[in-house]
GROMACS .gro file of C-alpha atoms in nm:
model
  120
    1GLN     CA    1  -0.017   0.008   0.035
    2VAL     CA    2   0.113   0.334  -0.085
    3GLN     CA    3  -0.011   0.645   0.070
    4LEU     CA    4  -0.051   0.994  -0.143
    5VAL     CA    5  -0.085   1.336  -0.013
    6GLU     CA    6  -0.079   1.663  -0.246
    7SER     CA    7  -0.038   2.015  -0.160
    8GLY     CA    8   0.050   2.325  -0.314
    9GLY     CA    9  -0.261   2.402  -0.506
   10GLY     CA   10  -0.404   2.749  -0.551
   11LEU     CA   11  -0.529   3.060  -0.769
   12VAL     CA   12  -0.244   3.189  -0.980
   13GLN     CA   13  -0.261   3.453  -1.275
   14ALA     CA   14  -0.114   3.391  -1.587
   15GLY     CA   15   0.219   3.371  -1.655
   16GLY     CA   16   0.237   3.290  -1.302
   17SER     CA   17   0.419   2.993  -1.129
   18LEU     CA   18   0.324   2.738  -0.885
   19ARG     CA   19   0.530   2.409  -0.714
   20LEU     CA   20   0.327   2.134  -0.631
   21SER     CA   21   0.438   1.844  -0.363
   22CYS     CA   22   0.356   1.526  -0.352
   23ALA     CA   23   0.404   1.355  -0.024
   24ALA     CA   24   0.435   0.908  -0.040
   25SER     CA   25   0.433   0.709   0.267
   26GLY     CA   26   0.430   0.346   0.325
   27ARG     CA   27   0.557   0.084   0.080
   28THR     CA   28   0.759   0.324  -0.172
   29PHE     CA   29   1.061   0.108  -0.257
   30ASN     CA   30   1.143   0.209  -0.591
   31THR     CA   31   0.793   0.325  -0.704
   32TYR     CA   32   0.723   0.526  -1.006
   33LEU     CA   33   0.554   0.873  -0.910
   34GLY     CA   34   0.364   1.046  -1.171
   35TRP     CA   35   0.186   1.383  -1.217
   36PHE     CA   36  -0.192   1.339  -1.365
   37ARG     CA   37  -0.436   1.625  -1.418
   38GLN     CA   38  -0.782   1.668  -1.529
   39ALA     CA   39  -0.992   1.965  -1.652
   40PRO     CA   40  -1.348   1.974  -1.628
   41GLY     CA   41  -1.531   1.782  -1.891
   42LYS     CA   42  -1.196   1.643  -1.990
   43GLU     CA   43  -1.042   1.343  -1.933
   44ARG     CA   44  -0.774   1.244  -1.683
   45GLU     CA   45  -0.402   1.399  -1.846
   46PHE     CA   46  -0.068   1.203  -1.796
   47VAL     CA   47   0.199   1.530  -1.747
   48GLY     CA   48   0.443   1.326  -1.649
   49GLY     CA   49   0.673   1.096  -1.392
   50ILE     CA   50   0.978   1.033  -1.215
   51SER     CA   51   1.164   0.706  -1.114
   52TRP     CA   52   1.309   0.618  -0.783
   53SER     CA   53   1.623   0.708  -0.932
   54GLY     CA   54   1.526   1.037  -1.069
   55SER     CA   55   1.452   1.022  -1.409
   56ALA     CA   56   1.164   1.221  -1.549
   57ARG     CA   57   1.010   1.262  -1.847
   58TYR     CA   58   0.712   1.451  -1.952
   59ASN     CA   59   0.381   1.324  -2.165
   60SER     CA   60   0.337   1.652  -2.432
   61ASP     CA   61   0.462   1.916  -2.578
   62SER     CA   62   0.199   2.108  -2.360
   63VAL     CA   63   0.393   2.163  -2.054
   64LYS     CA   64   0.745   2.053  -2.169
   65GLY     CA   65   0.990   2.357  -2.059
   66ARG     CA   66   0.706   2.500  -1.826
   67PHE     CA   67   0.696   2.191  -1.614
   68THR     CA   68   0.976   2.010  -1.413
   69ILE     CA   69   0.916   1.700  -1.198
   70SER     CA   70   1.171   1.635  -0.940
   71ARG     CA   71   1.203   1.415  -0.656
   72GLY     CA   72   1.334   1.481  -0.307
   73ASN     CA   73   1.683   1.299  -0.170
   74ALA     CA   74   1.444   1.143   0.111
   75LYS     CA   75   1.285   0.980  -0.249
   76ASN     CA   76   0.955   1.032  -0.071
   77PHE     CA   77   0.869   1.349  -0.183
   78VAL     CA   78   0.778   1.440  -0.556
   79TYR     CA   79   0.719   1.829  -0.689
   80LEU     CA   80   0.591   1.957  -1.003
   81GLN     CA   81   0.723   2.266  -1.094
   82MET     CA   82   0.485   2.489  -1.308
   83ASN     CA   83   0.648   2.804  -1.501
   84SER     CA   84   0.447   3.015  -1.717
   85LEU     CA   85   0.115   2.893  -1.630
   86LYS     CA   86  -0.173   2.955  -1.885
   87PRO     CA   87  -0.525   2.910  -1.821
   88GLU     CA   88  -0.556   2.583  -1.978
   89ASP     CA   89  -0.347   2.423  -1.716
   90THR     CA   90  -0.618   2.474  -1.511
   91ALA     CA   91  -0.752   2.151  -1.327
   92VAL     CA   92  -0.713   1.929  -1.035
   93TYR     CA   93  -0.363   1.777  -1.040
   94TYR     CA   94  -0.325   1.439  -0.913
   95CYS     CA   95   0.001   1.245  -0.756
   96ALA     CA   96  -0.027   0.870  -0.824
   97ALA     CA   97   0.242   0.565  -0.730
   98ASN     CA   98   0.343   0.293  -0.999
   99THR     CA   99   0.497  -0.005  -0.841
  100ASP     CA  100   0.646  -0.077  -1.168
  101SER     CA  101   1.006   0.072  -1.118
  102TYR     CA  102   0.967   0.231  -1.535
  103GLY     CA  103   0.623   0.395  -1.458
  104LEU     CA  104   0.425   0.127  -1.696
  105GLY     CA  105   0.105  -0.007  -1.691
  106GLN     CA  106  -0.146   0.108  -1.467
  107TYR     CA  107  -0.115   0.324  -1.139
  108ASP     CA  108  -0.276   0.151  -0.849
  109TYR     CA  109  -0.214   0.467  -0.572
  110TRP     CA  110  -0.382   0.774  -0.606
  111GLY     CA  111  -0.348   1.102  -0.368
  112GLN     CA  112  -0.665   1.329  -0.326
  113GLY     CA  113  -0.584   1.559  -0.604
  114THR     CA  114  -0.523   1.927  -0.539
  115GLN     CA  115  -0.658   2.187  -0.778
  116VAL     CA  116  -0.457   2.442  -0.966
  117THR     CA  117  -0.648   2.751  -1.129
  118VAL     CA  118  -0.496   2.989  -1.334
  119SER     CA  119  -0.639   3.350  -1.423
  120SER     CA  120  -0.615   3.521  -1.745
   0.00000   0.00000   0.00000
């Protein structure tokens, strides 16, 4: 079992920055942690993820160069630094854990989500 708690969401103006945090606990060794987001009326979207060793990948061109995923030295914290935010980044952001070390297959554990709202 892995427990995940996100924090750091809020309201920000376009062009601003936010840093989301995810605290993982339980059986976290070698887990792959991912960030997802879901905007109203849209399907959940994979934003990116990071391995236990700190290798990160990003899903789409829409976030590359603006979002950075990192993992704390203690490995149980993962961060999503979001810069140059746009209104279309507005969504509920979720942290999720995948027991596959490469992040393949499904994510079995999810946090409760944190709302990010970007005003124009």
